CSV table of C-alpha atoms in Angstrom, one decimal:
chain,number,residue,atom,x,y,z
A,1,UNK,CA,181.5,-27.6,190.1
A,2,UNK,CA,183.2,-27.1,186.6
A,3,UNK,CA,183.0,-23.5,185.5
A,4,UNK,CA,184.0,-21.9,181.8
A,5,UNK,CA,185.4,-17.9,181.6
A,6,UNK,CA,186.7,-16.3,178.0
A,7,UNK,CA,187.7,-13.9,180.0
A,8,UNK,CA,191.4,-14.9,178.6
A,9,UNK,CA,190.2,-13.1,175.1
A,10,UNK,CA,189.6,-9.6,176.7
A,11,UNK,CA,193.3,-9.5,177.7
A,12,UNK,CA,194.9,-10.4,174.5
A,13,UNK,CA,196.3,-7.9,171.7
A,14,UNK,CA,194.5,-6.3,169.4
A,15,UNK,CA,196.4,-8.7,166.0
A,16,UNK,CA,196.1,-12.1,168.1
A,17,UNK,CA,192.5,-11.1,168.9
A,18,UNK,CA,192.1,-10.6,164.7
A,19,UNK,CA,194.3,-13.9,164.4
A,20,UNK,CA,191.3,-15.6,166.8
A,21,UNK,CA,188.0,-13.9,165.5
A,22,UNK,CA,189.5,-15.3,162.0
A,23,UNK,CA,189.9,-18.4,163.0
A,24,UNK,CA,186.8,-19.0,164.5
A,25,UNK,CA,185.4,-17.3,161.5
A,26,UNK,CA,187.1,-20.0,159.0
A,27,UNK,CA,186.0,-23.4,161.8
A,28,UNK,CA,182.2,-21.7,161.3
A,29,UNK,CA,182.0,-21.3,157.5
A,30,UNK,CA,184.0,-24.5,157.3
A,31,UNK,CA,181.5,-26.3,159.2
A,32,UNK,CA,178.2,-24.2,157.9
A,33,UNK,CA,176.9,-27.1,155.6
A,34,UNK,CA,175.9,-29.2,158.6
A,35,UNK,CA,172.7,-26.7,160.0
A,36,UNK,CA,171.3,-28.1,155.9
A,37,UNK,CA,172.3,-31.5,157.0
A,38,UNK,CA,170.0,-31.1,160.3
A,39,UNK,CA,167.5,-29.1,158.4
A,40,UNK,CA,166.7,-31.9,155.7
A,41,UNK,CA,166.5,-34.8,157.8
A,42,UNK,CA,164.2,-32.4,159.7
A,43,UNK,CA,162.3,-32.3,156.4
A,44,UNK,CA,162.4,-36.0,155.8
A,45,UNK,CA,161.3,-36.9,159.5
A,46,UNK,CA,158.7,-34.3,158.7
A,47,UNK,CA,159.4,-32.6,162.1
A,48,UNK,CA,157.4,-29.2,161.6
A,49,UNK,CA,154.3,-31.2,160.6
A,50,UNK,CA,154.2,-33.8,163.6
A,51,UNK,CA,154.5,-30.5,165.9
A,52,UNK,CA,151.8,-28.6,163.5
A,53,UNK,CA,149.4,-31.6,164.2
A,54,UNK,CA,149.2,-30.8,167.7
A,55,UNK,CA,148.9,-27.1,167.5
A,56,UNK,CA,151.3,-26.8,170.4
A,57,UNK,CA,154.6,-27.3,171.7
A,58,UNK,CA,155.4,-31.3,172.7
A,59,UNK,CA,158.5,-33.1,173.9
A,60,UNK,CA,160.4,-35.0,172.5
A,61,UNK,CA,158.7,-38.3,173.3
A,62,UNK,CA,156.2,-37.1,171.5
A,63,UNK,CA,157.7,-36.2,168.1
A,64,UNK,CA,159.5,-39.5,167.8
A,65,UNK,CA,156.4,-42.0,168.6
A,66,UNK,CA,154.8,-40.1,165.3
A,67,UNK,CA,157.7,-40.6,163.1
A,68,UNK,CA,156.9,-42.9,160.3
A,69,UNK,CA,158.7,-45.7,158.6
A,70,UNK,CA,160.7,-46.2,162.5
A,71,UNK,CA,160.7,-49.1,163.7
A,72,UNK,CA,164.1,-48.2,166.0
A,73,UNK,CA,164.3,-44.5,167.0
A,74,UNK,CA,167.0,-43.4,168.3
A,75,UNK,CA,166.2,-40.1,170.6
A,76,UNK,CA,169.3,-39.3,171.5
A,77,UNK,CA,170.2,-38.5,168.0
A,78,UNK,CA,167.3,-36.6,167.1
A,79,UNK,CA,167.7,-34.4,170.5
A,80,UNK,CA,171.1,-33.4,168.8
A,81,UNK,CA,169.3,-32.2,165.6
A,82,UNK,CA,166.9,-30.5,167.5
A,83,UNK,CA,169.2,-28.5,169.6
A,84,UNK,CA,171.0,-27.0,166.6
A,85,UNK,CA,167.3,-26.3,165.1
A,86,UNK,CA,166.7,-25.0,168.0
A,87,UNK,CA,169.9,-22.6,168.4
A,88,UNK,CA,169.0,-21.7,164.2
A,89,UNK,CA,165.7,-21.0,165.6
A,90,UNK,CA,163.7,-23.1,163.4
A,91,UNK,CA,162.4,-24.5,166.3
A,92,UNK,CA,161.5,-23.0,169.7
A,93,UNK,CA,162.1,-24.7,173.1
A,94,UNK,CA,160.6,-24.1,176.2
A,95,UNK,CA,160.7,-26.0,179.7
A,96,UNK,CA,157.1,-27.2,180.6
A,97,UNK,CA,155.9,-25.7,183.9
A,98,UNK,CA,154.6,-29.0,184.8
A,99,UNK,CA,157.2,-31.8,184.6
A,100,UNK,CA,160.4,-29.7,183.0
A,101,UNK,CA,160.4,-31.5,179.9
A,102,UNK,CA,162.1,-29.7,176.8
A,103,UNK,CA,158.9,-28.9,174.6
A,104,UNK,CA,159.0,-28.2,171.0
A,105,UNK,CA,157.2,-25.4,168.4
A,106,UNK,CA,157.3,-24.1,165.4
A,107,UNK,CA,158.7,-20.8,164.5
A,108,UNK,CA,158.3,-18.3,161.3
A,109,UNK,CA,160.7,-20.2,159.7
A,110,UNK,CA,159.3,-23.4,160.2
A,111,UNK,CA,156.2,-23.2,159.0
A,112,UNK,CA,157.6,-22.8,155.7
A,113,UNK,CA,159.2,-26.4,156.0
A,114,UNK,CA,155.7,-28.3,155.9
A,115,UNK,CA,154.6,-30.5,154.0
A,116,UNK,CA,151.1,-31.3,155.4
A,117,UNK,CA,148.0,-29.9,153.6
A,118,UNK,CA,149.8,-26.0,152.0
A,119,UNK,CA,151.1,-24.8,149.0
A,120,UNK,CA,153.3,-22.4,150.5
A,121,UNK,CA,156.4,-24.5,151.3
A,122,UNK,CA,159.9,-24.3,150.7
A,123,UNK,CA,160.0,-28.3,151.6
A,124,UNK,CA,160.3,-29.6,148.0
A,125,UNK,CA,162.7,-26.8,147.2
A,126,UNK,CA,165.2,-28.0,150.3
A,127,UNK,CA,164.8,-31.5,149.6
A,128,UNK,CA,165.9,-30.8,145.7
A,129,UNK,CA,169.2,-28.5,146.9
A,130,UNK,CA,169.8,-30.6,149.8
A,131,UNK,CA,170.2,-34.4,147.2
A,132,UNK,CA,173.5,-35.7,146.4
A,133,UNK,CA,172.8,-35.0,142.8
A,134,UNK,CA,173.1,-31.1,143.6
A,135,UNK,CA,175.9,-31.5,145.7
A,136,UNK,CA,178.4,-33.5,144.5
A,137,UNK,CA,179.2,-31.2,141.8
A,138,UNK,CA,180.5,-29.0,144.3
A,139,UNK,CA,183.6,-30.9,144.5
A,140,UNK,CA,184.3,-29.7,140.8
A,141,UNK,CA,184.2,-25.9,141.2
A,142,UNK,CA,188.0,-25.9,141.5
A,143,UNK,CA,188.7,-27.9,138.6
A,144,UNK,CA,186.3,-26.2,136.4
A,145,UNK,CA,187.9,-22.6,137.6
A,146,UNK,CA,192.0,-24.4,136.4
A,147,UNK,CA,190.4,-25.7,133.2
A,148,UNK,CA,187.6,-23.5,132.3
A,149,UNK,CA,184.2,-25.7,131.5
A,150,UNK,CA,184.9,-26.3,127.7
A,151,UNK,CA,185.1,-29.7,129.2
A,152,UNK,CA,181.7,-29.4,130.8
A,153,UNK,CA,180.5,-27.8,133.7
A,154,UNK,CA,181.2,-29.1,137.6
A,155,UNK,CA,177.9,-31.3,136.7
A,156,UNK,CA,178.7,-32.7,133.6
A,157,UNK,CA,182.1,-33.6,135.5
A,158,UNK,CA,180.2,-35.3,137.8
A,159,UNK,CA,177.2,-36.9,136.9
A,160,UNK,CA,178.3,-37.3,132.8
A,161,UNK,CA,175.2,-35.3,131.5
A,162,UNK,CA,174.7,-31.4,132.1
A,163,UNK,CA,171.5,-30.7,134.7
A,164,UNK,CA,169.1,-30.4,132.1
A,165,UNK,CA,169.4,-33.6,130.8
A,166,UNK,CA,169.3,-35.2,133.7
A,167,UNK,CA,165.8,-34.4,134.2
A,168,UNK,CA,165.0,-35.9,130.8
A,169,UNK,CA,167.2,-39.3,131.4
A,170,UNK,CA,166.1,-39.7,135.1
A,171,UNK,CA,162.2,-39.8,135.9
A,172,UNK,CA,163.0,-39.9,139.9
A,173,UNK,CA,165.7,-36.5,139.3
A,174,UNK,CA,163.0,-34.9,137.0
A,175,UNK,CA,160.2,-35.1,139.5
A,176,UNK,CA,162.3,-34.0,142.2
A,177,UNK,CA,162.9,-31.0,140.0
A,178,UNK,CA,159.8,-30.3,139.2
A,179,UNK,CA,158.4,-30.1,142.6
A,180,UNK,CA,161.3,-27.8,143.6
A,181,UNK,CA,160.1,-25.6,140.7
A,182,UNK,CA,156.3,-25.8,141.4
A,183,UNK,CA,157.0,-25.0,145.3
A,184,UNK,CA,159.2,-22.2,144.5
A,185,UNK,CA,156.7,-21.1,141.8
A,186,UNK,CA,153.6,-20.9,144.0
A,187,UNK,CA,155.2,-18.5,146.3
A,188,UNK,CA,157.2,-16.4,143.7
A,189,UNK,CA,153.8,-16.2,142.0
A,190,UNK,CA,152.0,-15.0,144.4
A,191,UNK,CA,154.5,-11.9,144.8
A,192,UNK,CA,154.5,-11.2,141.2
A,193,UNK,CA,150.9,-11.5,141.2
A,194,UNK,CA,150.8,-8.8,144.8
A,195,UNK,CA,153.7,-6.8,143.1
A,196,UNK,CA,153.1,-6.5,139.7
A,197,UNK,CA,149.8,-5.1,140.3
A,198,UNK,CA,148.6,-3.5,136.9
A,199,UNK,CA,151.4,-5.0,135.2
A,200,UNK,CA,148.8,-8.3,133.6
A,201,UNK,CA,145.7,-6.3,133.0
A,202,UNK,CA,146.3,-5.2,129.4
A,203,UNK,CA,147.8,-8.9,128.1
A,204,UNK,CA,145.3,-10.9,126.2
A,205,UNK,CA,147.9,-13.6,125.3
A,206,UNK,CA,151.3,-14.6,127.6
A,207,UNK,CA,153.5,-17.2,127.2
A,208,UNK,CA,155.9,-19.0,130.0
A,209,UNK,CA,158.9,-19.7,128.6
A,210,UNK,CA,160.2,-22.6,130.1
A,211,UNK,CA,157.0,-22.6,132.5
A,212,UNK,CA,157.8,-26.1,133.7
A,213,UNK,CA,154.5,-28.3,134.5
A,214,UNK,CA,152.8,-24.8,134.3
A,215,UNK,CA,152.3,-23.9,137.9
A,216,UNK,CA,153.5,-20.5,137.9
A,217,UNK,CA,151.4,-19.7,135.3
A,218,UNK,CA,148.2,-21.1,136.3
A,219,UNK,CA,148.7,-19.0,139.3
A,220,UNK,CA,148.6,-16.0,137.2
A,221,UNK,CA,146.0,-17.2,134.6
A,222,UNK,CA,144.1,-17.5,137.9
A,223,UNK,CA,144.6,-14.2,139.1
A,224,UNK,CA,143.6,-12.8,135.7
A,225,UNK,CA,141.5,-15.2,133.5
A,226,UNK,CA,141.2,-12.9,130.6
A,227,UNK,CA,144.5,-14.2,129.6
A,228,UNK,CA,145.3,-17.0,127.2
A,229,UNK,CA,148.2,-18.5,127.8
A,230,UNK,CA,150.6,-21.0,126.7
A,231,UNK,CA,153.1,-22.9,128.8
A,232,UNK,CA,156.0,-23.4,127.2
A,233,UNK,CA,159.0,-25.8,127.9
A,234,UNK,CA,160.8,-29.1,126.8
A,235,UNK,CA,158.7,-32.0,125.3
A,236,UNK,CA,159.9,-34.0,128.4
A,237,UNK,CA,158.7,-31.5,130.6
A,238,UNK,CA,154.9,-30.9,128.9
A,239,UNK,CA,154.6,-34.3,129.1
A,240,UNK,CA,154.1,-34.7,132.2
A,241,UNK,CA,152.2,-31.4,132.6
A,242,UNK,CA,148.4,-31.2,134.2
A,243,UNK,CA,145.7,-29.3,132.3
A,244,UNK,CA,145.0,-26.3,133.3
A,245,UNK,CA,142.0,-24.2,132.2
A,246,UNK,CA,143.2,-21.4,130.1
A,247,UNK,CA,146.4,-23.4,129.5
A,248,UNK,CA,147.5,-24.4,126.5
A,249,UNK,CA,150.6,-26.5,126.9
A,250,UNK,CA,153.3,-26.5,123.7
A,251,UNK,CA,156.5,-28.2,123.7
A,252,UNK,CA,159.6,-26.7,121.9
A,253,UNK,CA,163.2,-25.2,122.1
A,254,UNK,CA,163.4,-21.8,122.9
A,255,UNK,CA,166.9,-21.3,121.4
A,256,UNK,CA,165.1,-22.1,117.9
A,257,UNK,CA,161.6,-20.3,118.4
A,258,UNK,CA,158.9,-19.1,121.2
A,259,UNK,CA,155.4,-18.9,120.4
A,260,UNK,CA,154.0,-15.5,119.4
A,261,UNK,CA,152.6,-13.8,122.7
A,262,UNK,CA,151.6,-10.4,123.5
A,263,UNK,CA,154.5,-11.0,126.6
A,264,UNK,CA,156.6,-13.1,127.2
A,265,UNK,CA,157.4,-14.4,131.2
A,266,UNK,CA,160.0,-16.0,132.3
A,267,UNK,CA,160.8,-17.0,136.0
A,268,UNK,CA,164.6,-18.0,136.6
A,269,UNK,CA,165.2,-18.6,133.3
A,270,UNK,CA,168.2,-16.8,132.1
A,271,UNK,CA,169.5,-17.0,135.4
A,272,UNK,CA,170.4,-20.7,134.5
A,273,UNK,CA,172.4,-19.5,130.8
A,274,UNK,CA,175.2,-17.8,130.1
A,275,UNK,CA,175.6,-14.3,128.1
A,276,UNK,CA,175.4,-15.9,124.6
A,277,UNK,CA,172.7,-18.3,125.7
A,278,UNK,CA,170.6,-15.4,126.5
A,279,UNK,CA,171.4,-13.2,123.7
A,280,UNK,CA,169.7,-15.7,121.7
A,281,UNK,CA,166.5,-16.3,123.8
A,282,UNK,CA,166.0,-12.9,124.7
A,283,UNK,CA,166.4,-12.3,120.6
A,284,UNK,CA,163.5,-15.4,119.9
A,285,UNK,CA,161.5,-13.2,122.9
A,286,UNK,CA,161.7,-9.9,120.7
A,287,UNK,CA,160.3,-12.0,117.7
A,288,UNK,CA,157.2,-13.3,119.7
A,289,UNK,CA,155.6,-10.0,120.6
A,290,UNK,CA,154.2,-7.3,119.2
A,291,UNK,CA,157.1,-4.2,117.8
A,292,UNK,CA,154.8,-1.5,119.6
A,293,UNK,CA,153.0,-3.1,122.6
A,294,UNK,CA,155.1,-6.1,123.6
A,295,UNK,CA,157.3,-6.6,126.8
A,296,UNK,CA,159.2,-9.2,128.4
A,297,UNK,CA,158.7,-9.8,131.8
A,298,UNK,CA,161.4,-11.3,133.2
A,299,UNK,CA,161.5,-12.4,137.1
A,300,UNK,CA,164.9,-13.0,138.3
A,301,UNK,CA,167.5,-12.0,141.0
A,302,UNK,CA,169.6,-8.7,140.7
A,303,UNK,CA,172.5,-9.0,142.3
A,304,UNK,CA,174.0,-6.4,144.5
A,305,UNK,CA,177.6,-6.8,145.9
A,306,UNK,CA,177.4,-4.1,148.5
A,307,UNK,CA,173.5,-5.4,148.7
A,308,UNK,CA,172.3,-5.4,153.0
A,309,UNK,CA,168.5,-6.5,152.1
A,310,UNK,CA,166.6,-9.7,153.2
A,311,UNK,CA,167.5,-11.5,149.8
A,312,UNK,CA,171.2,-10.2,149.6
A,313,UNK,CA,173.0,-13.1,151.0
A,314,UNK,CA,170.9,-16.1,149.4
A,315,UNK,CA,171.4,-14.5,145.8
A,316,UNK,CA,174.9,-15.3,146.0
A,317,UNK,CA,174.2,-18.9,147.5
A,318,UNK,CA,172.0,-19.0,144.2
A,319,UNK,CA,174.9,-17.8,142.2
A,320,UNK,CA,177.5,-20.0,143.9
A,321,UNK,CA,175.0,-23.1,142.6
A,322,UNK,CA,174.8,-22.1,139.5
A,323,UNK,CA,178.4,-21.9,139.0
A,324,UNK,CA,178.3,-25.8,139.9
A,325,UNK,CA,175.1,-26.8,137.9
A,326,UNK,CA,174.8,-24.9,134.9
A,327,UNK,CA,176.7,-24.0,131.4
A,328,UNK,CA,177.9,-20.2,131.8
A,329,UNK,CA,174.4,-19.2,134.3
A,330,UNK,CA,174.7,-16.7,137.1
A,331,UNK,CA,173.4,-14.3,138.6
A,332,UNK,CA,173.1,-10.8,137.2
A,333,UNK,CA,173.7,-7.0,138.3
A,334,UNK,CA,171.4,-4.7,137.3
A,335,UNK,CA,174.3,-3.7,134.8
A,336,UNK,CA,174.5,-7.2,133.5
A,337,UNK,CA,171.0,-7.4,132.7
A,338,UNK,CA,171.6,-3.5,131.1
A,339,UNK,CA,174.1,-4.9,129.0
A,340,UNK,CA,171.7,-8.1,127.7
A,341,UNK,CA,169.0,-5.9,126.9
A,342,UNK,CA,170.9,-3.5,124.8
A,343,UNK,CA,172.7,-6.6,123.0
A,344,UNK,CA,169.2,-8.2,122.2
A,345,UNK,CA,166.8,-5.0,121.1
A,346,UNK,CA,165.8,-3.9,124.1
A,347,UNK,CA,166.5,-0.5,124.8
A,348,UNK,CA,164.1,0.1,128.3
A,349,UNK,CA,163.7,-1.2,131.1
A,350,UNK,CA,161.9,-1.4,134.4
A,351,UNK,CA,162.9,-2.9,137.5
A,352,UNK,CA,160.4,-3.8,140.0
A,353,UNK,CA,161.3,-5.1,143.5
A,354,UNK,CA,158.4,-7.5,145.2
A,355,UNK,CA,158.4,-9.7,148.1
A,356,UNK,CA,160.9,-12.4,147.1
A,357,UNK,CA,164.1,-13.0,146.6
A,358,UNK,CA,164.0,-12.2,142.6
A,359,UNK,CA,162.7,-8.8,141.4
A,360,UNK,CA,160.4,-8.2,138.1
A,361,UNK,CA,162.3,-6.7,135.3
A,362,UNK,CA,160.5,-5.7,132.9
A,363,UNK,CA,162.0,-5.1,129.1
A,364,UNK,CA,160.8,-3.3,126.1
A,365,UNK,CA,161.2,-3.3,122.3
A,366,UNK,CA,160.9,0.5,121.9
């Protein structure tokens, strides 16, 4: 019998152990991207949901007879996703007492991967990052860091329009936008909503700048139905927005004007704009609400460099895509954001963590 021992490691010296662990740190960042790989064909077989259906652990067998649109199944090939699932512990696996088959469940993390009768998903959200539309312009950071992006940004590079208008020039991009955003915006929502707690009471009138199809907002004009509220975005976007009661829907550019609010929201908004992009929305924000009472609430990431919290590591995965997808976006320190407000007329602030990866920030004119 074959037998394995690392026992070769304990014995060497203390640089070619560095020289090793490095190594082997480079071959596992180098080779990170394929655990998303498994992940969205996971998505796409709708893995989590054939398991959900049964309400209990199943083999293998089992999950590949419900696969749709399958006429060949290969199970060999979907064993191999499955065991790196497994080992990322999306997936459990346990041996079944009474034959030894491999049997399959869900996990914490898994259940936010379906797709089958919830809201709370981050399916949509995967599916968007995961398409080769996001990805590709990956292979442009380094030319866009030689050359600066007065060329266009790693998207524009390669796709020949910037993301934005993309969603306006491609109907199947767009949708698969939107229901990133609307997945996204349920659960962020629903912390702002927890979080925020007294924070909506005293609005009688918000508007959602670049609200989307207006499902982040109707969550909040839900929660609180005194408010009026307009949802606010790109005539492309409105158009293919639901009604909503309590909704008003208005199309526009916010660079040029934002309707007159008693607050203004905005959910990863400025994330996606440089410093002189948000100078000027944040300025059209300070001309929408009252002098006295107004506020912007903004709900965005705050970077920390030294951060160690839950959210840490994914805000700069967030800020590593927007140095790919967007014009001069990133995300922000907290002395980032400082250095926005004071530029635009905001001279207060107040930060308020909730549970999700961005934080409410809220700004004032006085």
């Amino acid at each position: 019998m074959g037998s394995t021992s690392d026992s070769s490691i304990k014995v060497l010296n203390k640089e070619d152990e560095e020289a090793l662990i490095g190594q082997v740190e480079i071959w596992e960042q180098m080779c990170s991207f394929t655990d998303s790989v498994a992940l969205k064909s996971a998505v796409e077989l709708r893995i989590a949901d054939i398991i959900n259906r049964y309400d209990h652990p199943i083999p293998l067998s089992k999950i590949v007879k419900n696969i749709e649109n399958a006429p060949s199944p290969d199970i060999s090939l979907l064993q191999r996703i499955m065991r790196v699932l497994v080992r990322r512990k999306i997936f459990s696996a346990e041996k079944s007492e009474s034959n030894g088959e491999t049997l399959f469940g869900l996990t914490r993390a898994s259940k936010w991967i379906l797709l089958d009768g919830t809201n709370m998903t981050l399916a949509p959200m995967l599916l968007l990052e995961n398409h080769p539309l996001h990805l590709s312009p990956c292979h442009y950071v380094s030319d866009i860091i030689r050359e600066g992006t007065k060329n266009g940004t790693a998207f524009f590079r390669c796709h020949g329009h910037e993301q934005f208008e993309m969603t306006g020039l491609d109907p199947e991009y767009n949708k698969l936008f939107n229901e990133g955003m609307v997945c996204t915006a349920r659960i962020v929502s629903q912390a702002v909503i927890s979080g925020y707690k007294d924070g909506f009471n005293k609005i009688q009138t918000l508007v959602d700048v670049g609200g989307g199809i207006g499902g982040s907002l109707s969550e909040i004009v839900r929660a609180y139905p005194h408010i009026k509220a307009i949802n606010f975005d790109l005539p492309h976007v409105i158009a293919t927005a639901p009604e909503y009661d309590g909704i008003t829907h208005v199309g526009g550019d916010m660079f040029v004007s934002i309707p007159n609010a008693d607050a203004v929201y905005m959910k990863w908004i400025l994330h996606d704009w440089s410093d002189e992009h948000c100078i000027k929305i944040l300025k059209n924000c300070r001309k929408a609400i009252p002098e006295k009472t107004g506020k912007v609430i903004i709900v965005d990431h705050i970077l920390e460099p030294e951060g160690t919290e839950l959210f840490s590591n994914t805000g700069f995965a967030f800020d590593m895509m927007l140095l790919a997808h967007n014009a001069g976006g990133k995300e922000r320190t907290e002395e980032n954001w400082k250095w926005l407000f004071k530029e635009t007329g905001f001279p207060h602030y107040n930060i308020i963590k909730i549970k999700a990866l961005p934080s409410i920030i809220e700004a004032f004119p006085i």
